mmCIF file of C-alpha atoms in Angstrom:
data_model
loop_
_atom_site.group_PDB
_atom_site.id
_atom_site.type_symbol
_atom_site.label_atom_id
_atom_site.label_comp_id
_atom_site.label_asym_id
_atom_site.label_seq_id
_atom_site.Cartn_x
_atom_site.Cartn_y
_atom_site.Cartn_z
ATOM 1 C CA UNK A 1 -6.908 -27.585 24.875
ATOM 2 C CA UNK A 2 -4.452 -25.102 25.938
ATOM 3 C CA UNK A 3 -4.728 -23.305 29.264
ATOM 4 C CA UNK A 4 -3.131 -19.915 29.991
ATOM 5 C CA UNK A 5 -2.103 -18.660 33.170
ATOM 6 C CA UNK A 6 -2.004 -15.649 32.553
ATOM 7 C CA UNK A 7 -5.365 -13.971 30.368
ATOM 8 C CA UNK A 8 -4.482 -10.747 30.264
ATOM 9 C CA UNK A 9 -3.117 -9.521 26.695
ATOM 10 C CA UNK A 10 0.251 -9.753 27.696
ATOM 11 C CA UNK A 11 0.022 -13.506 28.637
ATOM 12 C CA UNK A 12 -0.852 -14.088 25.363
ATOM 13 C CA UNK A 13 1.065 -12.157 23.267
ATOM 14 C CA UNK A 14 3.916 -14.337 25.399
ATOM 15 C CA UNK A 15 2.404 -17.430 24.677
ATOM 16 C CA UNK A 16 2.320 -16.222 21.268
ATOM 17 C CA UNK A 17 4.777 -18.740 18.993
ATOM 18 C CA UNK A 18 6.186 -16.385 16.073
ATOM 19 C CA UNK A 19 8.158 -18.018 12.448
ATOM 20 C CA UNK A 20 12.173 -18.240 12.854
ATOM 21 C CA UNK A 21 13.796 -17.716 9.430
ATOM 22 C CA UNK A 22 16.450 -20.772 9.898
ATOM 23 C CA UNK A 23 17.870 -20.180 6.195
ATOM 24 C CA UNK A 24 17.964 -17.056 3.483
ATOM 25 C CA UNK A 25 19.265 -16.676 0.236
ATOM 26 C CA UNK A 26 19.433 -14.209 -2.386
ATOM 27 C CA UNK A 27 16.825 -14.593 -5.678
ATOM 28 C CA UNK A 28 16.023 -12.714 -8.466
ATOM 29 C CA UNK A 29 12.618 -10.803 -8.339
ATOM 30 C CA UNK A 30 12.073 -11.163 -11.860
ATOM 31 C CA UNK A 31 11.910 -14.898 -11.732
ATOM 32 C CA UNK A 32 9.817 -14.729 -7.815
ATOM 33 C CA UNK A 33 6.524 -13.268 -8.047
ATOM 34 C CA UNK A 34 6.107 -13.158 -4.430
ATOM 35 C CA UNK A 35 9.638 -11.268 -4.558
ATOM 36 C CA UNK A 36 7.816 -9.274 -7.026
ATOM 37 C CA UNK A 37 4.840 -8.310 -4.682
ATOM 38 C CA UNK A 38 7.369 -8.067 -1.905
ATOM 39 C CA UNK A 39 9.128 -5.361 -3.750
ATOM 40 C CA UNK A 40 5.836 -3.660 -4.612
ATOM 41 C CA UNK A 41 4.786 -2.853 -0.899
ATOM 42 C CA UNK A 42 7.963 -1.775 0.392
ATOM 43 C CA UNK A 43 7.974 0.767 -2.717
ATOM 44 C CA UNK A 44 4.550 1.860 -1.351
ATOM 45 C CA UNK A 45 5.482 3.659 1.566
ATOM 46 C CA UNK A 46 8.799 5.769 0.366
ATOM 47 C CA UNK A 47 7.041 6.356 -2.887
ATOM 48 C CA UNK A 48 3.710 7.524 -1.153
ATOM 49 C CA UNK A 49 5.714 10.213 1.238
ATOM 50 C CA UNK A 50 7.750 11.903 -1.764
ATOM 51 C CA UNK A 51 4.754 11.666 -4.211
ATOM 52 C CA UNK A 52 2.023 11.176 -1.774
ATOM 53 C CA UNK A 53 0.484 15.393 -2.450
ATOM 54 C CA UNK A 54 0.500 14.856 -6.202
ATOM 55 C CA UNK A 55 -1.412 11.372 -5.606
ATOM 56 C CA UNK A 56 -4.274 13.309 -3.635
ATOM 57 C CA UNK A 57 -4.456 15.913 -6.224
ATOM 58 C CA UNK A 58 -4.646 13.163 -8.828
ATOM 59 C CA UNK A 59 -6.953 11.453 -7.246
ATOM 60 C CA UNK A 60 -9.498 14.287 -6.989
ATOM 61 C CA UNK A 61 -9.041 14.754 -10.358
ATOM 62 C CA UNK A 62 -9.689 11.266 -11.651
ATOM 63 C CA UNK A 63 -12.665 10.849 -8.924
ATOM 64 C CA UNK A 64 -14.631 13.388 -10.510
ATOM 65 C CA UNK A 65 -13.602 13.431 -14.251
ATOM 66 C CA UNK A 66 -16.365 10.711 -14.896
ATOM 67 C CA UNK A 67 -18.615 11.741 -12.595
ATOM 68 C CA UNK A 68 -21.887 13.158 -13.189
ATOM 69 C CA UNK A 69 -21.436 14.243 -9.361
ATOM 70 C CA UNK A 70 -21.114 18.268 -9.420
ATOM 71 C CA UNK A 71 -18.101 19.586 -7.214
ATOM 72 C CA UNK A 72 -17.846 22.393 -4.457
ATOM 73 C CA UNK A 73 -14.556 23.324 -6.129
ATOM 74 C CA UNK A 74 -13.093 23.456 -9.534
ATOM 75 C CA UNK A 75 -11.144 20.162 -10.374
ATOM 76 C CA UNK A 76 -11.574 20.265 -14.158
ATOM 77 C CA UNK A 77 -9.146 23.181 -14.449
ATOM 78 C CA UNK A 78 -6.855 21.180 -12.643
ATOM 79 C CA UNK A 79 -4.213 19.406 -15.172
ATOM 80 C CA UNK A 80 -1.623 16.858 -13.286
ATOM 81 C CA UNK A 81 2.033 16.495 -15.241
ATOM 82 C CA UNK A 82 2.488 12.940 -14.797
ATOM 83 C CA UNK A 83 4.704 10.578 -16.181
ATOM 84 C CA UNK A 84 3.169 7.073 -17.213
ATOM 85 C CA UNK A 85 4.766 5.576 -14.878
ATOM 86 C CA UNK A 86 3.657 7.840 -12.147
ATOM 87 C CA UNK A 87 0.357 7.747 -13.111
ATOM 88 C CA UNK A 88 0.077 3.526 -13.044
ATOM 89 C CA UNK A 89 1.547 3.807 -9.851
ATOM 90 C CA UNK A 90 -1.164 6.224 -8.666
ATOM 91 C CA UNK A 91 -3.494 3.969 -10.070
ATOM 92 C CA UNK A 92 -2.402 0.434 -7.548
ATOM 93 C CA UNK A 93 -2.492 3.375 -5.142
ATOM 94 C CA UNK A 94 -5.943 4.005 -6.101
#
């Protein structure tokens, strides 16, 4: 069993041991999938701040299209321009 001298949260965020990356080299994402997935999430958060109004507006759209749920405002009227590939985006988003 492992004592700490110190239990405050800084003692053991010291005593913390975190992975050293000893080696890299390059691969091709298409033959990774965990390069894949990688390369997914750090999409995520450029793609979400350029796109990330048209998502929400989307999104309200989609979350009450098959809905039998009535709405305080009008989202039928509202038509998003989307490309396919915009729109499966949106939907991992989702």
């Amino acid at each position: 069993m492992r004592r700490y001298g110190d239990r405050s949260i800084f003692g053991l965020i010291k005593s913390l041991r975190f992975p050293t990356i000893r080696d890299h080299e390059e691969a091709i994402s298409g033959e990774e999938p965990l390069i894949q997935l990688i390369d997914i999430y750090t999409g995520f958060g450029p793609f979400t701040s350029k796109h990330g109004e048209s998502f929400l507006e989307w999104w309200t759209v989609e979350k009450y299209k098959n809905s039998n749920q009535e709405t305080l405002f009008d989202v039928e009227g509202t038509e998003t321009d989307l490309s396919r590939g915009k729109e499966s985006k949106f939907k991992v988003l989702k």
